[in-house]
PDB file of C-alpha atoms in Angstrom:
ATOM      1  CA  MET K   1       0.000   0.000   0.000  1.00  0.00           C
ATOM      2  CA  LYS K   2       1.545   3.289  -1.084  1.00  0.00           C
ATOM      3  CA  GLY K   3       1.469   6.283   1.194  1.00  0.00           C
ATOM      4  CA  GLY K   4       0.465   4.184   4.213  1.00  0.00           C
ATOM      5  CA  LYS K   5      -3.060   5.609   4.302  1.00  0.00           C
ATOM      6  CA  LYS K   6      -6.272   3.638   3.969  1.00  0.00           C
ATOM      7  CA  THR K   7      -9.103   5.295   2.117  1.00  0.00           C
ATOM      8  CA  MET K   8     -12.791   4.664   2.592  1.00  0.00           C
ATOM      9  CA  SER K   9     -15.506   4.805   0.013  1.00  0.00           C
ATOM     10  CA  LYS K  10     -18.280   7.383   0.354  1.00  0.00           C
ATOM     11  CA  THR K  11     -20.685   4.582   1.255  1.00  0.00           C
ATOM     12  CA  GLN K  12     -18.452   3.411   4.105  1.00  0.00           C
ATOM     13  CA  LYS K  13     -18.049   6.977   5.378  1.00  0.00           C
ATOM     14  CA  SER K  14     -21.789   7.614   5.370  1.00  0.00           C
ATOM     15  CA  HIS K  15     -22.412   4.631   7.667  1.00  0.00           C
ATOM     16  CA  ILE K  16     -19.993   5.786  10.341  1.00  0.00           C
ATOM     17  CA  LYS K  17     -21.305   8.300  12.822  1.00  0.00           C
ATOM     18  CA  THR K  18     -18.757  10.814  13.970  1.00  0.00           C
ATOM     19  CA  LEU K  19     -18.456  13.157  16.892  1.00  0.00           C
ATOM     20  CA  GLU K  20     -20.062  15.887  14.782  1.00  0.00           C
ATOM     21  CA  ASN K  21     -23.277  13.827  14.821  1.00  0.00           C
ATOM     22  CA  TRP K  22     -23.389  13.594  18.631  1.00  0.00           C
ATOM     23  CA  ASP K  23     -26.544  14.936  20.240  1.00  0.00           C
ATOM     24  CA  VAL K  24     -28.440  15.005  23.526  1.00  0.00           C
ATOM     25  CA  GLU K  25     -30.135  11.676  22.802  1.00  0.00           C
ATOM     26  CA  TYR K  26     -26.723   9.978  22.955  1.00  0.00           C
ATOM     27  CA  ASP K  27     -26.069  11.623  26.335  1.00  0.00           C
ATOM     28  CA  LYS K  28     -29.376  10.240  27.623  1.00  0.00           C
ATOM     29  CA  LEU K  29     -28.565   6.776  26.286  1.00  0.00           C
ATOM     30  CA  LEU K  30     -25.096   6.930  27.852  1.00  0.00           C
ATOM     31  CA  SER K  31     -26.544   7.951  31.227  1.00  0.00           C
ATOM     32  CA  ASN K  32     -29.046   5.099  31.122  1.00  0.00           C
ATOM     33  CA  LEU K  33     -26.351   2.578  30.233  1.00  0.00           C
ATOM     34  CA  VAL K  34     -24.077   3.807  33.026  1.00  0.00           C
ATOM     35  CA  GLY K  35     -26.956   3.303  35.452  1.00  0.00           C
ATOM     36  CA  LYS K  36     -27.653  -0.160  34.084  1.00  0.00           C
ATOM     37  CA  TYR K  37     -24.060  -1.443  33.792  1.00  0.00           C
ATOM     38  CA  ARG K  38     -22.642   0.399  36.821  1.00  0.00           C
ATOM     39  CA  TYR K  39     -19.486   1.926  35.272  1.00  0.00           C
ATOM     40  CA  ILE K  40     -18.363  -1.219  33.424  1.00  0.00           C
ATOM     41  CA  TRP K  41     -17.203   0.762  30.408  1.00  0.00           C
ATOM     42  CA  LYS K  42     -16.554  -2.158  28.085  1.00  0.00           C
ATOM     43  CA  LYS K  43     -20.146  -3.401  28.465  1.00  0.00           C
ATOM     44  CA  ILE K  44     -21.453   0.137  28.156  1.00  0.00           C
ATOM     45  CA  ALA K  45     -19.537   0.639  24.891  1.00  0.00           C
ATOM     46  CA  GLU K  46     -20.790  -2.661  23.439  1.00  0.00           C
ATOM     47  CA  GLN K  47     -24.401  -1.844  24.258  1.00  0.00           C
ATOM     48  CA  PHE K  48     -24.001   1.755  23.100  1.00  0.00           C
ATOM     49  CA  VAL K  49     -22.947   0.572  19.630  1.00  0.00           C
ATOM     50  CA  LYS K  50     -25.930  -1.810  19.459  1.00  0.00           C
ATOM     51  CA  GLU K  51     -28.466   0.804  20.484  1.00  0.00           C
ATOM     52  CA  SER K  52     -27.123   3.892  18.728  1.00  0.00           C
ATOM     53  CA  GLY K  53     -25.071   2.676  15.791  1.00  0.00           C
ATOM     54  CA  TYR K  54     -22.352   5.038  17.018  1.00  0.00           C
ATOM     55  CA  LYS K  55     -18.983   3.344  17.411  1.00  0.00           C
ATOM     56  CA  ALA K  56     -17.352   4.735  20.526  1.00  0.00           C
ATOM     57  CA  SER K  57     -14.541   3.378  22.651  1.00  0.00           C
ATOM     58  CA  PRO K  58     -14.978   2.753  26.367  1.00  0.00           C
ATOM     59  CA  ALA K  59     -12.443   5.536  27.051  1.00  0.00           C
ATOM     60  CA  PHE K  60     -14.387   8.030  24.924  1.00  0.00           C
ATOM     61  CA  LEU K  61     -17.669   7.173  26.651  1.00  0.00           C
ATOM     62  CA  LYS K  62     -16.068   7.474  30.069  1.00  0.00           C
ATOM     63  CA  ASP K  63     -14.695  10.923  29.189  1.00  0.00           C
ATOM     64  CA  ARG K  64     -18.039  11.965  27.737  1.00  0.00           C
ATOM     65  CA  PHE K  65     -19.831  10.816  30.872  1.00  0.00           C
ATOM     66  CA  LYS K  66     -17.423  12.813  33.039  1.00  0.00           C
ATOM     67  CA  HIS K  67     -18.341  15.827  30.920  1.00  0.00           C
ATOM     68  CA  ILE K  68     -22.108  15.395  31.330  1.00  0.00           C
ATOM     69  CA  SER K  69     -22.158  14.009  34.895  1.00  0.00           C
ATOM     70  CA  PRO K  70     -22.044  17.428  36.651  1.00  0.00           C
ATOM     71  CA  TYR K  71     -25.416  18.157  35.050  1.00  0.00           C
ATOM     72  CA  ILE K  72     -26.729  14.780  36.175  1.00  0.00           C
ATOM     73  CA  ALA K  73     -25.383  15.301  39.697  1.00  0.00           C
ATOM     74  CA  GLN K  74     -27.384  18.529  40.009  1.00  0.00           C
ATOM     75  CA  ASN K  75     -30.557  16.485  39.627  1.00  0.00           C
ATOM     76  CA  GLU K  76     -29.526  13.805  42.136  1.00  0.00           C
ATOM     77  CA  ARG K  77     -31.386  13.947  45.411  1.00  0.00           C
ATOM     78  CA  LYS K  78     -29.638  14.554  48.713  1.00  0.00           C
ATOM     79  CA  MET K  79     -28.954  11.630  51.013  1.00  0.00           C
ATOM     80  CA  THR K  80     -31.198  11.431  54.043  1.00  0.00           C
ATOM     81  CA  GLN K  81     -30.903   9.803  57.453  1.00  0.00           C
ATOM     82  CA  LYS K  82     -32.915   6.913  56.021  1.00  0.00           C
ATOM     83  CA  ASP K  83     -30.243   6.455  53.307  1.00  0.00           C
ATOM     84  CA  ASP K  84     -27.503   6.583  55.954  1.00  0.00           C
ATOM     85  CA  ASP K  85     -29.293   3.903  57.976  1.00  0.00           C
ATOM     86  CA  LYS K  86     -29.618   1.725  54.874  1.00  0.00           C
ATOM     87  CA  ILE K  87     -25.892   2.105  54.085  1.00  0.00           C
ATOM     88  CA  VAL K  88     -24.956   1.069  57.628  1.00  0.00           C
ATOM     89  CA  GLU K  89     -27.352  -1.887  57.469  1.00  0.00           C
ATOM     90  CA  LEU K  90     -25.940  -3.040  54.116  1.00  0.00           C
ATOM     91  CA  VAL K  91     -22.323  -2.668  55.256  1.00  0.00           C
ATOM     92  CA  GLU K  92     -23.057  -4.897  58.222  1.00  0.00           C
ATOM     93  CA  LYS K  93     -25.039  -7.364  56.092  1.00  0.00           C
ATOM     94  CA  TYR K  94     -22.471  -7.668  53.276  1.00  0.00           C
ATOM     95  CA  GLN K  95     -19.306  -7.151  55.345  1.00  0.00           C
ATOM     96  CA  GLY K  96     -18.081  -4.285  53.158  1.00  0.00           C
ATOM     97  CA  ASP K  97     -18.706  -5.934  49.755  1.00  0.00           C
ATOM     98  CA  TRP K  98     -19.256  -2.665  47.890  1.00  0.00           C
ATOM     99  CA  ASN K  99     -20.534  -4.293  44.701  1.00  0.00           C
ATOM    100  CA  LYS K 100     -23.444  -5.818  46.612  1.00  0.00           C
ATOM    101  CA  ILE K 101     -24.003  -2.721  48.734  1.00  0.00           C
ATOM    102  CA  THR K 102     -24.145  -0.318  45.792  1.00  0.00           C
ATOM    103  CA  SER K 103     -26.329  -2.675  43.755  1.00  0.00           C
ATOM    104  CA  GLU K 104     -29.035  -2.281  46.414  1.00  0.00           C
ATOM    105  CA  MET K 105     -28.917   1.520  46.115  1.00  0.00           C
ATOM    106  CA  PRO K 106     -28.913   2.114  42.342  1.00  0.00           C
ATOM    107  CA  GLU K 107     -30.236   5.665  42.684  1.00  0.00           C
ATOM    108  CA  PHE K 108     -26.823   6.792  43.928  1.00  0.00           C
ATOM    109  CA  ASN K 109     -23.380   6.722  42.334  1.00  0.00           C
ATOM    110  CA  PRO K 110     -21.292   3.890  43.880  1.00  0.00           C
ATOM    111  CA  ASN K 111     -18.468   6.280  44.810  1.00  0.00           C
ATOM    112  CA  ARG K 112     -20.941   8.575  46.520  1.00  0.00           C
ATOM    113  CA  ILE K 113     -22.159   5.713  48.719  1.00  0.00           C
ATOM    114  CA  LYS K 114     -18.621   4.660  49.681  1.00  0.00           C
ATOM    115  CA  ASN K 115     -17.562   8.240  50.363  1.00  0.00           C
ATOM    116  CA  ARG K 116     -20.640   8.805  52.509  1.00  0.00           C
ATOM    117  CA  PHE K 117     -19.797   5.739  54.557  1.00  0.00           C
ATOM    118  CA  TYR K 118     -16.085   6.408  54.994  1.00  0.00           C
ATOM    119  CA  HIS K 119     -16.416  10.121  55.722  1.00  0.00           C
ATOM    120  CA  LYS K 120     -19.555  10.220  57.832  1.00  0.00           C
ATOM    121  CA  LEU K 121     -20.843   6.833  58.947  1.00  0.00           C
ATOM    122  CA  ARG K 122     -17.812   4.635  59.655  1.00  0.00           C
ATOM    123  CA  LYS K 123     -17.216   6.112  63.093  1.00  0.00           C
ATOM    124  CA  GLN K 124     -20.833   5.419  64.086  1.00  0.00           C
ATOM    125  CA  VAL K 125     -20.564   1.762  63.114  1.00  0.00           C
ATOM    126  CA  GLY K 126     -17.053   1.024  64.286  1.00  0.00           C
ATOM    127  CA  VAL K 127     -16.234  -1.279  61.355  1.00  0.00           C
ATOM    128  CA  LEU K 128     -13.859  -1.202  58.431  1.00  0.00           C
TER     129      LEU K 128
END
């Protein structure tokens, strides 16, 4: 191959969605997939391709989600005493298995749950 560059036909190019075609619907799909697959970026990327036709790497989707997540976080509800009690109960029940604990509280980001426990609740429980 001369020049070392591959060329694509117009037909091939028309079937590939590029970043210029990105819109809010893809952000909504990405947010839903993150909620469903709990930050497992490889699975999210596979499902994203199936549902949108947009080929995106796990790294790209992770970066994109970081970009849109501040807007999502604004809509997240505040944790209450009831949520704190549930976290403590789950930590005791699952002995600190964070995958199981966070799966029972899907309305919150897994890191938010862990941070809440380690920074506020751990001293009350006296574990971990």
